[in-house]
Each structure stands twice: as C-alpha cells, then as structure tokens.
Amino acid sequence: MDYLVTIDGPSGVGKTTLGSLLAKELNSNFFSSGKVYRNIAKYLNSNPSSDISDISLDINDELEITLNSISYQDIELYEKDVNSKSSEIAKLKEVRKLVSKSLQNLPKKLSSGLIVEGRDMGSVVFPNADLKIYLDADIDIRAQRRLKQSNDSETKEDLLQRDENDINRLESPLMIPENALYIDNSNMKMDEVVKLVIRSLEPL
Ligand code: DC
C-alpha cells in the first residue's frame, strides 16, 4: 500500500529519524521539507541581491532538489546561518507558495508511498494524507538530541527562537493538524513510536 504520511512538529523532535524508519518499514520514500527551505535560505545567503521571484525550484523523482540548477550538499544546508535564515524566509507567503506547490506535485512523480516531514505538511500541504502525525517532545530533550546530531549544533535558545518563529508566523504556522495522531516521544524509544504509527496505519 502506498501511503502518504505527514509528520509535523518542532525542531529537534525526531521527525527525520521517525520518517526514515517508517519509510524503511513501509518501503516508501522519505522527504524532509525543511531541506527545501534550507536550499532557498542557502541560495539567498549566497546571492544576497537576488529575489524570491528569480528562483526556479525543482524536486525530481529521486527527491533531489535543484534551485536555479544548483544543488547544495547536505553539509552546506545545516550551517548556523542557514538555520536562522530558513526560519526567517519561511515566514514569507511567496516562499511558502513556491515550496508547497513543488511538494504537492511530488506524490504523482513517485512510484511508491511518501513520508514527508515539516511544520505544515498535515495542516496545509497535504491535509488529506492517509495519516497525519504531530510529534512532540520536551524542549530539554530536543536540545540534547540536536547536540548529539551535528557539529554546529543549535543551543536550546536557538531551538526556542526557531520554534517561536515557526509557531507565531501568520503564514502556515506550526500547529497540530486536524485529526492528527499526537505523539509525545519525550520518554519513548523511536522503535516504540514506529510500532505505534504502524498500528495506526493497519486499519487504513
Ligand atoms: O526541519 P528543518 O529544521 O530542516 O527546517 C528548517 C526551517 O524551515 C524551519 O525553522 C522552519 C522551516 N520549515 C517550515 O517553515 N515549514 C516546513 N514544512 C519545513 C520547514
């Protein structure tokens, strides 16, 4: 069965870990929508005089992102200045429109299901997904997880700032989508979360 599953939640909550494990379990594709915002942020940081309207965005059937024919390495997308810039540009209506349209075209390009994570995947981009998950965890636990994840880790304050931007923006703020499966994984192992999600998909 080719499911479309969305995972939303704040930064550092484990969306990518959960999404990748689920994709393996369901033989599906996994895509992190934050990467698209990060590509745009990286491009605008590198080309400060360019405008959003100059950007041509493509996500192909291999889930590779190109922006005006440029493709960035993952390592370049997780630099500190890209973290803050991505949260900043994610407030802009025209950026959200551009990204949402590309994402909505994605499922029909793929030969199997899609697990997609972000901040507005279930609330705005794919409100009719087979399953919408909202993943949550305590801020201290999220900050600890982020610290283990990368060299240029975000502090608890950085995470709080980004969450605040994402929750309080006018355009597609981070929220629990209607009919979402809410999971607080502060005290859960990720394989328990995976089992819980698979059980929720079984009746579908
Ligand atoms: O998930 P991430 O940390 O890679 O996301 C980077 C930023 O992109 C995040 O601070 C907010 C923005 N974003 C968004 O606004 N909507 C999404 N669906 C995904 C990411």
mmCIF file of N, CA and C and ligand atoms in Angstrom, residues 8-12 15-16 32-35 37-38 77-78 82-84 86-88 90-91 96 99 103 117-121 125 146 154 162-163 165-166 169 171-172, ligand 1:
data_model
loop_
_atom_site.group_PDB
_atom_site.id
_atom_site.type_symbol
_atom_site.label_atom_id
_atom_site.label_comp_id
_atom_site.label_asym_id
_atom_site.label_seq_id
_atom_site.Cartn_x
_atom_site.Cartn_y
_atom_site.Cartn_z
ATOM 1 N N ASP A 8 4.596 16.384 11.397
ATOM 2 C CA ASP A 8 4.912 17.765 11.756
ATOM 3 C C ASP A 8 5.350 17.825 13.203
ATOM 4 N N GLY A 9 6.042 18.904 13.537
ATOM 5 C CA GLY A 9 6.457 19.079 14.923
ATOM 6 C C GLY A 9 7.598 20.073 14.997
ATOM 7 N N PRO A 10 7.974 20.451 16.227
ATOM 8 C CA PRO A 10 9.037 21.455 16.390
ATOM 9 C C PRO A 10 10.419 20.908 16.038
ATOM 10 N N SER A 11 11.417 21.778 16.096
ATOM 11 C CA SER A 11 12.793 21.402 15.740
ATOM 12 C C SER A 11 13.371 20.400 16.743
ATOM 13 N N GLY A 12 14.134 19.452 16.229
ATOM 14 C CA GLY A 12 14.866 18.527 17.097
ATOM 15 C C GLY A 12 14.002 17.470 17.768
ATOM 16 N N LYS A 15 11.638 14.054 13.915
ATOM 17 C CA LYS A 15 10.798 13.829 12.735
ATOM 18 C C LYS A 15 11.567 13.069 11.642
ATOM 19 N N THR A 16 12.831 13.466 11.443
ATOM 20 C CA THR A 16 13.629 12.821 10.390
ATOM 21 C C THR A 16 13.942 11.374 10.755
ATOM 22 N N SER A 32 12.286 15.406 3.576
ATOM 23 C CA SER A 32 12.298 16.415 4.623
ATOM 24 C C SER A 32 12.035 17.777 3.981
ATOM 25 N N SER A 33 10.854 18.346 4.218
ATOM 26 C CA SER A 33 10.507 19.597 3.526
ATOM 27 C C SER A 33 11.374 20.764 4.002
ATOM 28 N N GLY A 34 11.920 20.656 5.214
ATOM 29 C CA GLY A 34 12.811 21.706 5.715
ATOM 30 C C GLY A 34 14.001 21.914 4.797
ATOM 31 N N LYS A 35 14.392 20.846 4.094
ATOM 32 C CA LYS A 35 15.537 20.940 3.177
ATOM 33 C C LYS A 35 15.273 21.923 2.048
ATOM 34 N N TYR A 37 13.326 24.626 2.279
ATOM 35 C CA TYR A 37 13.503 25.970 2.869
ATOM 36 C C TYR A 37 14.988 26.260 3.075
ATOM 37 N N ARG A 38 15.738 25.234 3.475
ATOM 38 C CA ARG A 38 17.179 25.418 3.687
ATOM 39 C C ARG A 38 17.891 25.730 2.362
ATOM 40 N N LEU A 77 23.757 22.870 4.066
ATOM 41 C CA LEU A 77 22.387 23.276 4.414
ATOM 42 C C LEU A 77 22.155 23.331 5.915
ATOM 43 N N TYR A 78 23.111 22.811 6.683
ATOM 44 C CA TYR A 78 22.920 22.764 8.133
ATOM 45 C C TYR A 78 23.891 23.699 8.866
ATOM 46 N N VAL A 82 22.334 29.260 7.978
ATOM 47 C CA VAL A 82 21.221 28.723 7.182
ATOM 48 C C VAL A 82 20.047 28.364 8.109
ATOM 49 N N ASN A 83 20.347 27.867 9.314
ATOM 50 C CA ASN A 83 19.278 27.578 10.298
ATOM 51 C C ASN A 83 18.406 28.815 10.493
ATOM 52 N N SER A 84 19.044 29.929 10.832
ATOM 53 C CA SER A 84 18.257 31.120 11.168
ATOM 54 C C SER A 84 17.596 31.726 9.923
ATOM 55 N N SER A 86 16.585 30.147 7.260
ATOM 56 C CA SER A 86 15.474 29.324 6.758
ATOM 57 C C SER A 86 14.201 29.624 7.546
ATOM 58 N N SER A 87 14.348 29.812 8.839
ATOM 59 C CA SER A 87 13.190 30.123 9.663
ATOM 60 C C SER A 87 12.643 31.522 9.314
ATOM 61 N N GLU A 88 13.561 32.420 8.944
ATOM 62 C CA GLU A 88 13.166 33.782 8.559
ATOM 63 C C GLU A 88 12.390 33.798 7.236
ATOM 64 N N ALA A 90 10.911 31.364 5.821
ATOM 65 C CA ALA A 90 9.725 30.515 5.877
ATOM 66 C C ALA A 90 8.480 31.298 6.283
ATOM 67 N N LYS A 91 8.677 32.558 6.708
ATOM 68 C CA LYS A 91 7.527 33.404 7.073
ATOM 69 C C LYS A 91 6.873 33.995 5.821
ATOM 70 N N ARG A 96 6.441 30.213 0.781
ATOM 71 C CA ARG A 96 5.612 29.067 1.178
ATOM 72 C C ARG A 96 4.814 28.533 -0.021
ATOM 73 N N VAL A 99 7.197 26.544 -2.322
ATOM 74 C CA VAL A 99 7.582 25.245 -1.751
ATOM 75 C C VAL A 99 6.377 24.301 -1.737
ATOM 76 N N LEU A 103 5.931 20.571 -3.507
ATOM 77 C CA LEU A 103 5.684 19.378 -2.682
ATOM 78 C C LEU A 103 4.408 18.665 -3.112
ATOM 79 N N GLU A 117 8.122 15.139 6.169
ATOM 80 C CA GLU A 117 8.109 15.821 7.469
ATOM 81 C C GLU A 117 8.314 17.317 7.308
ATOM 82 N N GLY A 118 7.796 18.084 8.284
ATOM 83 C CA GLY A 118 7.963 19.526 8.240
ATOM 84 C C GLY A 118 7.202 20.226 9.345
ATOM 85 N N ARG A 119 6.641 21.388 9.006
ATOM 86 C CA ARG A 119 5.879 22.158 10.005
ATOM 87 C C ARG A 119 4.412 22.308 9.609
ATOM 88 N N ASP A 120 4.135 22.206 8.300
ATOM 89 C CA ASP A 120 2.756 22.421 7.832
ATOM 90 C C ASP A 120 2.332 21.331 6.853
ATOM 91 N N MET A 121 2.969 20.168 6.951
ATOM 92 C CA MET A 121 2.691 19.107 5.978
ATOM 93 C C MET A 121 1.252 18.607 6.090
ATOM 94 N N VAL A 125 -0.206 21.542 3.443
ATOM 95 C CA VAL A 125 0.243 20.995 2.149
ATOM 96 C C VAL A 125 -0.511 19.706 1.780
ATOM 97 N N ARG A 146 19.585 17.402 19.530
ATOM 98 C CA ARG A 146 20.230 18.229 18.498
ATOM 99 C C ARG A 146 21.737 18.282 18.710
ATOM 100 N N GLU A 154 22.601 23.511 17.406
ATOM 101 C CA GLU A 154 21.858 24.658 17.901
ATOM 102 C C GLU A 154 21.723 24.532 19.411
ATOM 103 N N ARG A 162 13.691 29.444 17.048
ATOM 104 C CA ARG A 162 13.170 28.933 15.778
ATOM 105 C C ARG A 162 11.724 28.438 15.951
ATOM 106 N N ASP A 163 11.476 27.743 17.080
ATOM 107 C CA ASP A 163 10.105 27.276 17.362
ATOM 108 C C ASP A 163 9.159 28.462 17.454
ATOM 109 N N ASN A 165 9.439 31.426 16.093
ATOM 110 C CA ASN A 165 9.183 31.934 14.734
ATOM 111 C C ASN A 165 8.167 31.054 14.016
ATOM 112 N N ASP A 166 8.356 29.730 14.116
ATOM 113 C CA ASP A 166 7.527 28.797 13.350
ATOM 114 C C ASP A 166 6.082 28.750 13.870
ATOM 115 N N ARG A 169 4.255 32.659 13.284
ATOM 116 C CA ARG A 169 4.148 33.344 11.987
ATOM 117 C C ARG A 169 2.696 33.292 11.487
ATOM 118 N N GLU A 171 1.743 32.989 8.209
ATOM 119 C CA GLU A 171 1.569 32.034 7.100
ATOM 120 C C GLU A 171 1.898 30.616 7.572
ATOM 121 N N SER A 172 0.946 29.713 7.481
ATOM 122 C CA SER A 172 1.161 28.295 7.799
ATOM 123 C C SER A 172 1.974 28.062 9.076
HETATM 124 O O1 DC B 1 13.088 20.967 9.685
HETATM 125 P P1 DC B 1 14.238 21.941 9.463
HETATM 126 O O2 DC B 1 14.946 22.305 10.731
HETATM 127 O O3 DC B 1 15.184 21.455 8.421
HETATM 128 O O4 DC B 1 13.535 23.259 8.885
HETATM 129 C C1 DC B 1 14.240 24.442 8.644
HETATM 130 C C2 DC B 1 13.284 25.628 8.751
HETATM 131 O O5 DC B 1 12.389 25.587 7.653
HETATM 132 C C3 DC B 1 12.412 25.673 9.998
HETATM 133 O O6 DC B 1 12.899 26.512 11.017
HETATM 134 C C4 DC B 1 11.125 26.226 9.524
HETATM 135 C C5 DC B 1 11.104 25.982 8.061
HETATM 136 N N1 DC B 1 10.114 24.975 7.663
HETATM 137 C C6 DC B 1 8.823 25.403 7.522
HETATM 138 O O7 DC B 1 8.515 26.560 7.791
HETATM 139 N N2 DC B 1 7.877 24.543 7.069
HETATM 140 C C7 DC B 1 8.181 23.282 6.800
HETATM 141 N N3 DC B 1 7.235 22.470 6.355
HETATM 142 C C8 DC B 1 9.509 22.814 6.979
HETATM 143 C C9 DC B 1 10.454 23.696 7.431
#
